[in-house]
Structures are given as structure tokens and as C-alpha cells.
Amino acid sequence: MRFLLRRLLYSVVVLIGVLIVVFALVHVVPGDPVRIALGTRYTPEAYQALRSASGLDRPLIEQFFSYAGHALTGDLGVSFRNGEPVTATLLERLPASVSLAVVGMLIALIIALPAGIFAALHRGRIGDGIVRVASQSGVSVPDFWMGILLIGLFASTLGWLPTSGYRPFLQDPGGWLRHVVLPGLTVGLVAGAIMTRYVRSAVLDVAEAGHVRTARSKGLAPVVITSRHIVRNALVPILTITGIQLATILGGVIVVEVVFAWPGLGRLTYTAVAARDYPLIQGAVLLIAALFLLINLAVDVLYAVVDPRIRLS
């Protein structure tokens, strides 16, 4: 319990810091959000009315405490762009981001775990070289270019999959699967290439440890040595990179979401920044930070489950 409470306390402190930093940075960005929101409907009266309704005519310190107080109750304000509650808008976009993150991480793990373990166990051989070249190529190729290549192959040439759009899973599971494959594959290939290198490095570090040499000297089967003594002890760094990649995808892979017209948090944040929509920017960044902290907390708990020495220390 002390372990969990410490992690929760750290998360709360970080979230407060994020709230302060985001609020400050948003207000130093050039441009008048009220003027941009009104567009061609601008009149001095409408300008003053919207500025007063949004609280931007009050001192910054008063605006901050008012926003923080409402945020604690789940009220993140109203969007300047469309007049809808920010909380409702974020919750509406969250399922799309979760769908993309789950599919992308499944693909990444399917690629990274066997490839990284294989490369580490065949260090210096041709198989290791092929995996290293392939992973380096995956890291080097921009995700938007990867997405365009996949669209050209599976959508334009073969005609198997749609190029863009989204279908809710509960309403249309088949349509959801057809639409999520290409963006999920784009995200998964890039994340898998990154994770393969970390898995290989983690397995190599453990494979040279003393307890592994002892297991080999006892004549244990290679499969037993790999599963029980190598992979299990390499899980901590693997969990770290998995958590980072999952949080990154959940936070919004902006370029991929724009290429595939995917209605996730990344694309929403992009449009909010372009429109200088203060409440939506603050709410989106706050939610993304909360997702990062939640995943980090889950990874910390898994550390303690995988390796009791972490919990005891």
C-alpha cells in the first residue's frame, strides 16, 4: 500500500504541475482566441460578450484558480470553436484513440517480442543482422510515409481496405475492424521497430548474467532457460518501453490521425491549436497527461509484480 500511495502522490503532483505549465503556455501563444473563434461573425459587442463569458477579461491568476476548481469536478469548460463542453468532446474522441492504441500495441508486441528475443539469442549471426537492419529501417521511416505506402498498397492497388474514416466498435464491429487495420498497422510497425531494439538489448543483458550460465551448466533445456531465466528477468525494461509506446499512441499520433482522418485525441489537439481554442487545448493536454500518468502507475505496479525486489525497496 505504501508503494501504491507513493506512486499516486507523485502522479497527483505531476498532474498539478502539468496543469500550471499548460495554462501558462497557452496564454503566451500569439493570437486572440476570441477573435479567431468569431471569424466573420465578429462585432465589438459579440467580441466583448464572448470574452466576458469565457472569463478572459479577468486576471490570469483568477482565471487559473477558476479553471483548476472546475477541472476537479470534471468541468473543463466550453470550446470556443463549436460551443460544446470540452469534457464531452474529449470523451467522444477517446474511444477512437483507445482503439488505435490497442490495435497498434498488439501489432507492435507481435513484432517486437519474437524478433527481439530471436536477435538476442542469435547475436552476431545473420538473423540478428536482418532483425537489426529491419528495425532500424522501421525507426527511420516517418510514420506518415509508412501510412501513405500502406494506403497505396492495400487501399488504392488491392482495394481491400478503406483509406480513412472510423466506425464505433459497438455499432459496427466489422466496419471498425476494416477502418482500424491501416492506421493500426502504421502505428504498430513503427512502435514495433522501436520496441524490437529495446527487447533485444534487455534480453542480451540478462542472457549474459551468472544465473543464466548456471542454468546452462545444469543442462536445462534452452526453452526453459529462455522463458524462465531470460525473458522473465528482462520484463522490467520491456514493460518500460511498452508503457511509453502505449501512452504515446493513446496521447495521439497526430500525423497518422491526420493522414487517415482518424477522430482521435491527436487530431483533436491539432485542430484546437490551429483554432487557438484555449479550453479544448488545456483539456486535451490535461487528459493526455492523465493517461500518461495512469499508464506509468500501471507499469510501476507491474514492476512490483514481476520483480518483488522493486516492491521491497
Coordinates of C-alpha atoms in Angstrom, one line a residue:
M1 CA 0.0 0.0 0.0
R2 CA 2.9 2.4 0.8
F3 CA 4.3 1.6 -2.7
L4 CA 1.0 2.5 -4.4
L5 CA 0.3 5.5 -2.3
R6 CA 3.7 7.0 -3.1
R7 CA 3.1 6.5 -6.8
L8 CA -0.4 8.1 -6.6
L9 CA 1.1 11.0 -4.7
Y10 CA 3.7 11.5 -7.4
S11 CA 1.1 11.3 -10.1
V12 CA -1.1 14.0 -8.4
V13 CA 1.9 16.4 -8.0
V14 CA 2.9 15.9 -11.7
L15 CA -0.7 16.5 -12.8
I16 CA -0.9 19.7 -10.9
G17 CA 2.4 20.8 -12.5
V18 CA 1.1 19.9 -15.9
L19 CA -2.0 22.0 -15.3
I20 CA 0.1 25.0 -14.3
V21 CA 2.5 24.7 -17.2
V22 CA -0.2 24.2 -19.8
F23 CA -2.3 27.1 -18.5
A24 CA 0.7 29.4 -18.6
L25 CA 1.9 28.3 -22.1
V26 CA -1.5 28.5 -23.7
H27 CA -1.8 32.1 -22.6
V28 CA 1.5 33.2 -24.1
V29 CA 0.8 31.8 -27.5
P30 CA 0.3 34.6 -30.0
G31 CA -3.2 35.2 -31.4
D32 CA -6.5 36.2 -29.9
P33 CA -8.7 33.1 -29.5
V34 CA -11.9 35.1 -29.2
R35 CA -11.3 36.9 -32.4
I36 CA -10.4 33.7 -34.2
A37 CA -13.5 31.9 -32.8
L38 CA -15.8 34.6 -34.0
G39 CA -14.3 34.7 -37.5
T40 CA -16.6 36.5 -40.0
R41 CA -19.2 36.9 -37.2
Y42 CA -17.0 39.5 -35.4
T43 CA -18.5 42.6 -34.0
P44 CA -17.2 44.6 -31.0
E45 CA -20.3 43.6 -29.0
A46 CA -20.0 39.9 -29.8
Y47 CA -16.3 40.1 -29.0
Q48 CA -16.8 41.6 -25.6
A49 CA -19.7 39.2 -24.8
L50 CA -17.7 36.1 -25.6
R51 CA -14.6 37.4 -23.9
S52 CA -16.6 38.0 -20.7
A53 CA -18.5 34.7 -20.9
S54 CA -15.2 32.8 -21.2
G55 CA -13.6 34.7 -18.3
L56 CA -10.7 36.0 -20.4
D57 CA -11.4 39.5 -19.1
R58 CA -10.4 38.5 -15.6
P59 CA -6.8 38.5 -14.2
L60 CA -4.7 35.4 -15.1
I61 CA -4.4 34.2 -11.5
E62 CA -8.1 34.3 -11.1
Q63 CA -8.7 32.5 -14.4
F64 CA -6.3 29.8 -13.3
F65 CA -7.9 29.0 -9.9
S66 CA -11.3 29.2 -11.5
Y67 CA -10.2 26.7 -14.2
A68 CA -8.5 24.4 -11.7
G69 CA -11.5 24.4 -9.4
H70 CA -13.9 23.4 -12.2
A71 CA -11.4 20.8 -13.6
L72 CA -11.5 19.0 -10.2
T73 CA -15.2 18.4 -10.8
G74 CA -14.7 17.3 -14.4
D75 CA -15.8 20.6 -15.9
L76 CA -13.1 21.6 -18.5
G77 CA -15.0 24.5 -19.9
V78 CA -16.7 25.1 -23.3
S79 CA -14.9 25.0 -26.7
F80 CA -14.5 28.4 -28.3
R81 CA -14.8 26.8 -31.8
N82 CA -18.1 24.9 -31.5
G83 CA -19.5 25.9 -28.1
E84 CA -19.7 22.3 -26.9
P85 CA -18.5 21.1 -23.5
V86 CA -14.8 20.1 -23.6
T87 CA -15.3 17.1 -21.4
A88 CA -18.0 15.7 -23.7
T89 CA -15.8 16.3 -26.8
L90 CA -12.8 14.5 -25.2
L91 CA -14.9 11.5 -24.1
E92 CA -16.3 11.3 -27.6
R93 CA -12.9 11.1 -29.2
L94 CA -11.3 8.8 -26.5
P95 CA -12.7 5.5 -27.9
A96 CA -11.1 6.1 -31.3
S97 CA -7.7 6.7 -29.6
V98 CA -8.1 3.6 -27.4
S99 CA -9.0 1.5 -30.5
L100 CA -5.9 2.7 -32.3
A101 CA -3.7 2.2 -29.3
V102 CA -4.9 -1.3 -28.6
V103 CA -4.5 -2.5 -32.2
G104 CA -1.2 -0.7 -32.6
M105 CA 0.3 -2.2 -29.5
L106 CA -0.9 -5.7 -30.3
I107 CA 0.8 -5.5 -33.7
A108 CA 3.9 -3.9 -32.1
L109 CA 4.2 -6.7 -29.4
I110 CA 3.6 -9.4 -32.0
I111 CA 6.6 -8.0 -34.0
A112 CA 8.9 -6.9 -31.2
L113 CA 8.9 -9.8 -28.7
P114 CA 9.8 -12.7 -31.1
A115 CA 12.1 -10.5 -33.2
G116 CA 14.0 -9.0 -30.3
I117 CA 14.3 -12.3 -28.5
F118 CA 15.4 -14.1 -31.6
A119 CA 18.0 -11.4 -32.4
A120 CA 19.4 -11.5 -28.9
L121 CA 19.7 -15.3 -28.8
H122 CA 21.4 -15.3 -32.2
R123 CA 23.7 -12.4 -31.5
G124 CA 26.3 -11.7 -34.3
R125 CA 24.6 -14.1 -36.7
I126 CA 22.8 -13.4 -40.0
G127 CA 19.4 -13.5 -38.3
D128 CA 20.5 -10.9 -35.8
G129 CA 21.7 -8.7 -38.6
I130 CA 18.5 -8.9 -40.5
V131 CA 16.4 -8.0 -37.5
R132 CA 18.7 -5.0 -36.6
V133 CA 18.5 -3.7 -40.2
A134 CA 14.8 -4.2 -40.4
S135 CA 14.2 -2.4 -37.0
Q136 CA 16.5 0.4 -37.9
S137 CA 14.6 0.8 -41.2
G138 CA 11.3 0.9 -39.3
V139 CA 12.6 3.6 -36.9
S140 CA 14.0 5.7 -39.8
V141 CA 10.8 5.7 -42.0
P142 CA 8.4 8.5 -41.0
D143 CA 5.1 7.2 -39.8
F144 CA 3.1 9.4 -42.3
W145 CA 5.2 7.9 -45.2
M146 CA 4.5 4.4 -43.8
G147 CA 0.8 5.3 -43.8
I148 CA 0.9 6.6 -47.4
L149 CA 2.6 3.4 -48.6
L150 CA 0.1 1.2 -46.9
I151 CA -2.8 3.2 -48.3
G152 CA -1.3 2.9 -51.8
L153 CA -0.9 -0.9 -51.4
F154 CA -4.0 -2.1 -49.5
A155 CA -6.5 0.7 -50.5
S156 CA -5.6 2.0 -53.9
T157 CA -3.9 -1.0 -55.5
L158 CA -5.6 -4.0 -53.9
G159 CA -8.8 -2.2 -52.8
W160 CA -9.1 -4.3 -49.7
L161 CA -9.4 -1.6 -47.1
P162 CA -10.8 2.0 -46.8
T163 CA -8.3 4.8 -46.9
S164 CA -9.8 6.8 -44.0
G165 CA -12.7 7.2 -41.5
Y166 CA -13.8 5.5 -38.3
R167 CA -16.6 3.2 -37.2
P168 CA -17.5 2.7 -33.5
F169 CA -16.8 -0.9 -32.4
L170 CA -20.1 -1.4 -30.6
Q171 CA -22.2 -0.1 -33.6
D172 CA -20.3 -1.8 -36.4
P173 CA -17.6 -4.3 -35.4
G174 CA -16.8 -5.3 -39.0
G175 CA -16.6 -1.7 -40.2
W176 CA -14.5 -0.8 -37.1
L177 CA -12.0 -3.6 -38.0
R178 CA -11.7 -2.6 -41.7
H179 CA -11.1 1.0 -40.8
V180 CA -8.6 0.4 -37.9
V181 CA -6.3 -2.0 -39.7
L182 CA -4.3 0.5 -41.8
P183 CA -3.7 3.2 -39.1
G184 CA -3.1 0.4 -36.5
L185 CA -0.6 -1.3 -38.8
T186 CA 1.1 2.1 -39.4
V187 CA 1.4 2.8 -35.7
G188 CA 2.3 -0.8 -34.9
L189 CA 5.1 -1.2 -37.4
V190 CA 6.8 2.0 -36.2
A191 CA 6.3 1.1 -32.5
G192 CA 7.3 -2.5 -33.1
A193 CA 10.6 -1.4 -34.7
I194 CA 11.4 0.8 -31.7
M195 CA 10.5 -1.9 -29.2
T196 CA 12.4 -4.6 -31.0
R197 CA 15.7 -2.8 -30.3
Y198 CA 14.8 -2.5 -26.6
V199 CA 13.7 -6.1 -26.3
R200 CA 17.0 -7.3 -27.9
S201 CA 19.1 -5.1 -25.6
A202 CA 17.2 -6.2 -22.5
V203 CA 17.4 -9.9 -23.4
L204 CA 21.1 -9.6 -24.2
D205 CA 21.8 -8.0 -20.7
V206 CA 20.1 -10.9 -19.0
A207 CA 21.5 -13.6 -21.2
E208 CA 25.0 -12.9 -20.0
A209 CA 24.1 -12.9 -16.3
G210 CA 25.5 -15.5 -13.9
H211 CA 22.3 -17.3 -13.1
V212 CA 21.8 -18.0 -16.9
R213 CA 25.2 -19.5 -17.2
T214 CA 24.4 -21.6 -14.1
A215 CA 21.2 -22.8 -15.7
R216 CA 23.0 -23.8 -18.8
S217 CA 25.7 -25.7 -16.9
K218 CA 22.9 -27.7 -15.2
G219 CA 21.7 -28.9 -18.6
L220 CA 18.3 -27.2 -18.6
A221 CA 16.5 -27.1 -21.9
P222 CA 17.1 -24.0 -24.0
V223 CA 13.3 -23.3 -24.0
V224 CA 13.2 -23.4 -20.2
I225 CA 16.3 -21.1 -19.9
T226 CA 14.8 -18.6 -22.3
S227 CA 11.3 -18.5 -20.8
R228 CA 12.1 -18.7 -17.1
H229 CA 15.5 -17.2 -16.7
I230 CA 16.0 -14.8 -19.5
V231 CA 12.7 -13.3 -20.7
R232 CA 11.1 -13.1 -17.2
N233 CA 14.1 -11.2 -15.9
A234 CA 14.1 -8.9 -18.9
L235 CA 10.5 -7.9 -18.4
V236 CA 11.1 -4.7 -16.5
P237 CA 12.8 -2.8 -19.3
I238 CA 10.4 -4.3 -21.8
L239 CA 7.4 -3.1 -19.6
T240 CA 9.0 0.4 -19.6
I241 CA 9.2 0.8 -23.4
T242 CA 5.7 -0.9 -23.8
G243 CA 4.2 1.7 -21.4
I244 CA 5.9 4.6 -23.1
Q245 CA 4.7 3.5 -26.6
L246 CA 1.2 2.8 -25.4
A247 CA 1.0 6.2 -23.7
T248 CA 2.3 7.9 -26.8
I249 CA -0.3 6.3 -29.1
L250 CA -3.1 7.0 -26.6
G251 CA -2.0 10.6 -26.4
G252 CA -2.4 10.9 -30.1
V253 CA -0.2 10.1 -33.1
I254 CA -1.1 13.4 -34.7
V255 CA 0.4 12.8 -38.2
V256 CA -1.1 9.3 -38.5
E257 CA -4.5 10.5 -37.4
V258 CA -4.4 13.4 -39.9
V259 CA -3.4 11.0 -42.8
F260 CA -6.2 8.6 -42.0
A261 CA -8.7 11.2 -40.9
W262 CA -8.9 9.3 -37.6
P263 CA -11.0 11.2 -35.0
G264 CA -8.7 10.7 -32.1
L265 CA -7.2 12.9 -29.4
G266 CA -4.1 13.8 -31.5
R267 CA -6.2 15.2 -34.4
L268 CA -8.5 17.0 -32.0
T269 CA -5.5 18.7 -30.3
Y270 CA -4.1 19.7 -33.7
T271 CA -7.3 21.4 -34.7
A272 CA -7.6 23.0 -31.3
V273 CA -4.1 24.5 -31.6
A274 CA -4.8 25.8 -35.1
A275 CA -8.0 27.5 -33.9
R276 CA -6.4 28.8 -30.6
D277 CA -9.2 27.0 -28.7
Y278 CA -7.8 27.5 -25.2
P279 CA -10.3 25.4 -23.2
L280 CA -10.0 22.5 -25.7
I281 CA -6.2 22.7 -25.8
Q282 CA -6.0 22.7 -22.0
G283 CA -8.5 19.9 -21.6
A284 CA -6.8 17.7 -24.3
V285 CA -3.3 18.1 -22.8
L286 CA -4.6 17.5 -19.3
L287 CA -6.3 14.3 -20.4
I288 CA -3.2 13.1 -22.3
A289 CA -1.1 13.8 -19.2
A290 CA -3.6 11.9 -17.1
L291 CA -3.4 8.9 -19.5
F292 CA 0.4 9.0 -19.3
L293 CA 0.4 9.1 -15.5
L294 CA -2.2 6.3 -15.4
I295 CA -0.2 4.1 -17.6
N296 CA 3.0 4.9 -15.7
L297 CA 1.2 3.9 -12.5
A298 CA 0.1 0.6 -14.0
V299 CA 3.7 -0.1 -15.2
D300 CA 5.0 0.7 -11.7
V301 CA 2.6 -1.8 -10.2
L302 CA 3.6 -4.4 -12.8
Y303 CA 7.2 -3.8 -11.9
A304 CA 6.4 -4.8 -8.4
V305 CA 4.5 -7.9 -9.6
V306 CA 7.3 -9.0 -12.0
D307 CA 10.2 -8.3 -9.6
P308 CA 9.4 -8.3 -5.8
R309 CA 12.7 -6.6 -5.1
I310 CA 11.4 -3.4 -6.6
R311 CA 8.4 -3.5 -4.2
L312 CA 10.6 -4.3 -1.2
S313 CA 13.0 -1.4 -2.0

